[in-house]
Short mmCIF file of C-alpha atoms in Angstrom, two decimals:
data_model
loop_
_atom_site.label_atom_id
_atom_site.label_comp_id
_atom_site.label_asym_id
_atom_site.label_seq_id
_atom_site.Cartn_x
_atom_site.Cartn_y
_atom_site.Cartn_z
CA UNK A 1049 -44.23 -41.36 14.59
CA UNK A 1050 -46.28 -44.28 15.88
CA UNK A 1051 -49.85 -45.07 16.86
CA UNK A 1052 -48.32 -45.91 20.26
CA UNK A 1053 -48.39 -42.15 20.96
CA UNK A 1054 -52.18 -42.46 21.34
CA UNK A 1055 -51.84 -45.01 24.13
CA UNK A 1056 -52.47 -42.60 27.00
CA UNK A 1057 -55.79 -41.47 25.50
CA UNK A 1058 -56.79 -45.10 24.94
CA UNK A 1059 -55.92 -45.90 28.57
CA UNK A 1060 -58.05 -43.02 29.84
CA UNK A 1061 -61.08 -44.51 28.08
CA UNK A 1062 -60.40 -47.95 29.57
CA UNK A 1063 -59.52 -46.85 33.12
CA UNK A 1064 -63.05 -47.13 34.60
CA UNK A 1065 -63.40 -50.65 33.17
CA UNK A 1066 -59.99 -51.64 34.50
CA UNK A 1067 -61.00 -50.49 37.97
CA UNK A 1068 -64.09 -52.70 37.90
CA UNK A 1069 -62.09 -55.69 36.62
CA UNK A 1070 -59.52 -55.27 39.39
CA UNK A 1071 -62.30 -55.10 41.98
CA UNK A 1072 -63.60 -58.43 40.69
CA UNK A 1073 -60.21 -60.07 41.13
CA UNK A 1074 -59.05 -60.26 37.53
CA UNK A 1075 -55.26 -60.32 37.25
CA UNK A 1076 -52.94 -58.83 34.65
CA UNK A 1077 -51.39 -62.24 33.96
CA UNK A 1078 -54.80 -63.77 33.27
CA UNK A 1079 -55.56 -61.06 30.71
CA UNK A 1080 -52.16 -61.53 29.08
CA UNK A 1081 -52.62 -65.28 28.74
CA UNK A 1082 -56.19 -65.02 27.41
CA UNK A 1083 -55.05 -62.54 24.73
CA UNK A 1084 -52.26 -64.90 23.65
CA UNK A 1085 -54.44 -68.01 23.60
CA UNK A 1086 -57.12 -66.33 21.50
CA UNK A 1087 -54.48 -64.94 19.11
CA UNK A 1088 -52.96 -68.38 18.57
CA UNK A 1089 -56.39 -69.95 18.11
CA UNK A 1090 -57.39 -67.37 15.48
CA UNK A 1091 -54.08 -67.86 13.68
CA UNK A 1092 -54.55 -71.64 13.72
CA UNK A 1093 -58.10 -71.37 12.36
CA UNK A 1094 -56.91 -69.14 9.50
CA UNK A 1095 -54.08 -71.53 8.61
CA UNK A 1096 -56.37 -74.57 8.62
CA UNK A 1097 -59.25 -72.77 6.89
CA UNK A 1098 -57.92 -69.72 5.04
CA UNK A 1099 -61.37 -68.65 3.88
CA UNK A 1100 -61.62 -64.93 3.06
CA UNK A 1101 -64.61 -64.32 5.34
CA UNK A 1102 -62.71 -65.63 8.35
CA UNK A 1103 -60.06 -62.93 7.90
CA UNK A 1104 -62.65 -60.50 9.24
CA UNK A 1105 -61.62 -61.89 12.63
CA UNK A 1106 -58.24 -60.18 12.29
CA UNK A 1107 -59.27 -56.48 12.42
CA UNK A 1108 -61.84 -57.17 15.14
CA UNK A 1109 -59.38 -59.13 17.25
CA UNK A 1110 -56.51 -56.66 16.67
CA UNK A 1111 -58.64 -53.91 18.21
CA UNK A 1112 -59.71 -56.10 21.13
CA UNK A 1113 -56.16 -57.32 21.62
CA UNK A 1114 -54.86 -53.75 21.82
CA UNK A 1115 -57.48 -53.09 24.49
CA UNK A 1116 -56.45 -56.21 26.41
CA UNK A 1117 -52.78 -55.24 26.16
CA UNK A 1118 -53.61 -51.85 27.64
CA UNK A 1119 -55.77 -53.44 30.35
CA UNK A 1120 -53.10 -55.92 31.52
CA UNK A 1121 -50.55 -53.11 31.74
CA UNK A 1122 -52.89 -50.89 33.74
CA UNK A 1123 -53.80 -53.74 36.08
CA UNK A 1124 -50.10 -54.34 36.68
CA UNK A 1125 -49.05 -50.71 37.17
CA UNK A 1126 -52.11 -49.14 38.77
CA UNK A 1127 -53.47 -52.02 40.85
CA UNK A 1128 -50.34 -53.48 42.43
CA UNK A 1129 -50.05 -56.53 40.17
CA UNK A 1130 -46.66 -55.86 38.64
CA UNK A 1131 -44.39 -58.93 38.78
CA UNK A 1132 -41.33 -60.46 37.16
CA UNK A 1133 -43.48 -63.28 35.76
CA UNK A 1134 -45.84 -60.71 34.28
CA UNK A 1135 -42.93 -59.01 32.55
CA UNK A 1136 -41.83 -62.27 30.94
CA UNK A 1137 -45.39 -63.22 29.96
CA UNK A 1138 -46.03 -59.80 28.45
CA UNK A 1139 -42.99 -59.88 26.18
CA UNK A 1140 -43.12 -63.56 25.19
CA UNK A 1141 -46.84 -63.75 24.51
CA UNK A 1142 -46.74 -60.57 22.39
CA UNK A 1143 -44.16 -62.08 20.07
CA UNK A 1144 -46.02 -65.41 19.86
CA UNK A 1145 -49.35 -63.69 19.24
CA UNK A 1146 -47.92 -61.48 16.50
CA UNK A 1147 -46.43 -64.47 14.69
CA UNK A 1148 -49.69 -66.42 14.95
CA UNK A 1149 -51.71 -63.56 13.48
CA UNK A 1150 -49.27 -62.60 10.69
CA UNK A 1151 -48.37 -66.03 9.27
CA UNK A 1152 -51.86 -66.84 7.86
CA UNK A 1153 -51.42 -63.98 5.38
CA UNK A 1154 -48.74 -66.07 3.65
CA UNK A 1155 -51.68 -68.10 2.29
CA UNK A 1156 -53.22 -65.03 0.64
CA UNK A 1157 -51.88 -63.97 -2.77
CA UNK A 1158 -49.83 -61.93 -3.52
CA UNK A 1159 -48.21 -62.41 -0.09
CA UNK A 1160 -45.77 -65.27 0.43
CA UNK A 1161 -44.26 -67.29 3.25
CA UNK A 1162 -40.65 -66.06 2.82
CA UNK A 1163 -41.76 -62.44 3.11
CA UNK A 1164 -44.09 -63.13 6.03
CA UNK A 1165 -41.36 -65.10 7.81
CA UNK A 1166 -39.05 -62.11 7.38
CA UNK A 1167 -41.71 -59.77 8.76
CA UNK A 1168 -42.24 -62.05 11.77
CA UNK A 1169 -38.47 -62.20 12.38
CA UNK A 1170 -38.05 -58.42 12.15
CA UNK A 1171 -41.12 -57.81 14.30
CA UNK A 1172 -39.61 -60.09 16.95
CA UNK A 1173 -36.34 -58.19 16.63
CA UNK A 1174 -38.11 -54.87 17.25
CA UNK A 1175 -39.50 -56.18 20.54
CA UNK A 1176 -36.13 -57.65 21.51
CA UNK A 1177 -34.41 -54.34 20.77
CA UNK A 1178 -37.07 -52.51 22.75
CA UNK A 1179 -36.77 -54.62 25.88
CA UNK A 1180 -32.97 -54.54 25.83
CA UNK A 1181 -33.21 -50.91 26.89
CA UNK A 1182 -34.30 -52.17 30.30
CA UNK A 1183 -31.21 -54.36 30.60
CA UNK A 1184 -29.01 -51.33 29.96
CA UNK A 1185 -30.84 -49.08 32.40
CA UNK A 1186 -32.61 -46.83 29.89
CA UNK A 1187 -36.10 -48.34 30.08
CA UNK A 1188 -38.30 -50.10 27.55
CA UNK A 1189 -38.17 -48.50 24.08
CA UNK A 1190 -41.36 -48.09 22.06
CA UNK A 1191 -40.12 -46.07 19.10
CA UNK A 1192 -41.68 -46.58 15.67
CA UNK A 1193 -42.36 -46.31 12.85
CA UNK A 1194 -43.54 -49.96 12.89
CA UNK A 1195 -44.22 -50.82 16.51
CA UNK A 1196 -46.80 -53.31 17.74
CA UNK A 1197 -49.75 -50.90 17.43
CA UNK A 1198 -48.72 -49.89 13.91
CA UNK A 1199 -48.45 -53.53 12.88
CA UNK A 1200 -51.88 -54.21 14.37
CA UNK A 1201 -53.34 -51.43 12.21
CA UNK A 1202 -51.56 -52.74 9.10
CA UNK A 1203 -52.60 -56.38 9.47
CA UNK A 1204 -56.07 -55.41 10.64
CA UNK A 1205 -56.53 -53.41 7.44
CA UNK A 1206 -55.18 -56.30 5.36
CA UNK A 1207 -57.59 -58.69 7.08
CA UNK A 1208 -60.49 -56.35 6.29
CA UNK A 1209 -59.40 -56.21 2.63
CA UNK A 1210 -59.26 -60.00 2.36
CA UNK A 1211 -62.65 -60.38 4.04
CA UNK A 1212 -64.21 -57.70 1.87
CA UNK A 1213 -62.78 -58.61 -1.53
CA UNK A 1214 -61.84 -62.27 -1.16
CA UNK A 1215 -58.18 -61.58 -1.91
CA UNK A 1216 -55.58 -58.81 -1.87
CA UNK A 1217 -54.91 -56.49 -4.81
CA UNK A 1218 -51.65 -57.17 -6.66
CA UNK A 1219 -50.17 -53.85 -5.55
CA UNK A 1220 -50.25 -54.99 -1.92
CA UNK A 1221 -47.25 -57.22 -2.68
CA UNK A 1222 -45.15 -54.09 -2.19
CA UNK A 1223 -46.37 -53.81 1.41
CA UNK A 1224 -44.10 -56.72 2.33
CA UNK A 1225 -40.72 -55.15 1.48
CA UNK A 1226 -41.92 -51.75 2.72
CA UNK A 1227 -42.91 -53.30 6.05
CA UNK A 1228 -39.48 -54.94 6.30
CA UNK A 1229 -37.73 -51.61 5.74
CA UNK A 1230 -39.92 -49.91 8.35
CA UNK A 1231 -39.31 -52.74 10.82
CA UNK A 1232 -35.54 -52.49 10.34
CA UNK A 1233 -35.83 -48.74 10.86
CA UNK A 1234 -37.77 -49.41 14.07
CA UNK A 1235 -35.04 -51.73 15.33
CA UNK A 1236 -32.43 -49.03 14.67
CA UNK A 1237 -34.54 -46.39 16.44
CA UNK A 1238 -35.01 -48.61 19.49
CA UNK A 1239 -31.33 -49.47 19.70
CA UNK A 1240 -30.52 -45.77 19.42
CA UNK A 1241 -33.01 -44.95 22.19
CA UNK A 1242 -31.57 -47.71 24.37
CA UNK A 1243 -28.09 -46.29 24.00
CA UNK A 1244 -29.18 -42.79 24.96
CA UNK A 1245 -28.60 -41.89 28.59
CA UNK A 1246 -31.87 -41.33 30.51
#
């Protein structure tokens, strides 16, 4: 199970907007780069000034970023903008953006840098395992249970908690190892999917 399963419904809502953006000359690669730049800027602000109120940016931006990720994909597929460069940008910027948005939580007790670094590593591994399916002819894998959309929901909720209460409850420490287990499970599921004949 993964929130990714809701993607088609999300795309249907955005399709009229995407059509207007394409008509105005906006490109998929521009959307991809803007999403990455804003993600890195938000992450940098939170590292430099880890004030609880600023973590409210995370849930808001996670939702907007999911919309932008859907928009760049629809521009590429449905408006003739698909390119090799776009494929590279899409995968690389997603990993960079995730890392930028996750790492600031290492500054919020009871989270810690070693755990967050492990989460970033495993999240990167899930995307690597997913894209390897293309190299082996079975297509991009999006299996969960801790895909990009699921992680966006998790860290968006954590950001809302920090903004609302000024910190995280002690019990949230357990989210870190649980997330690592779910990420490892996701890697295994994506490898398994990539090895399955289409």
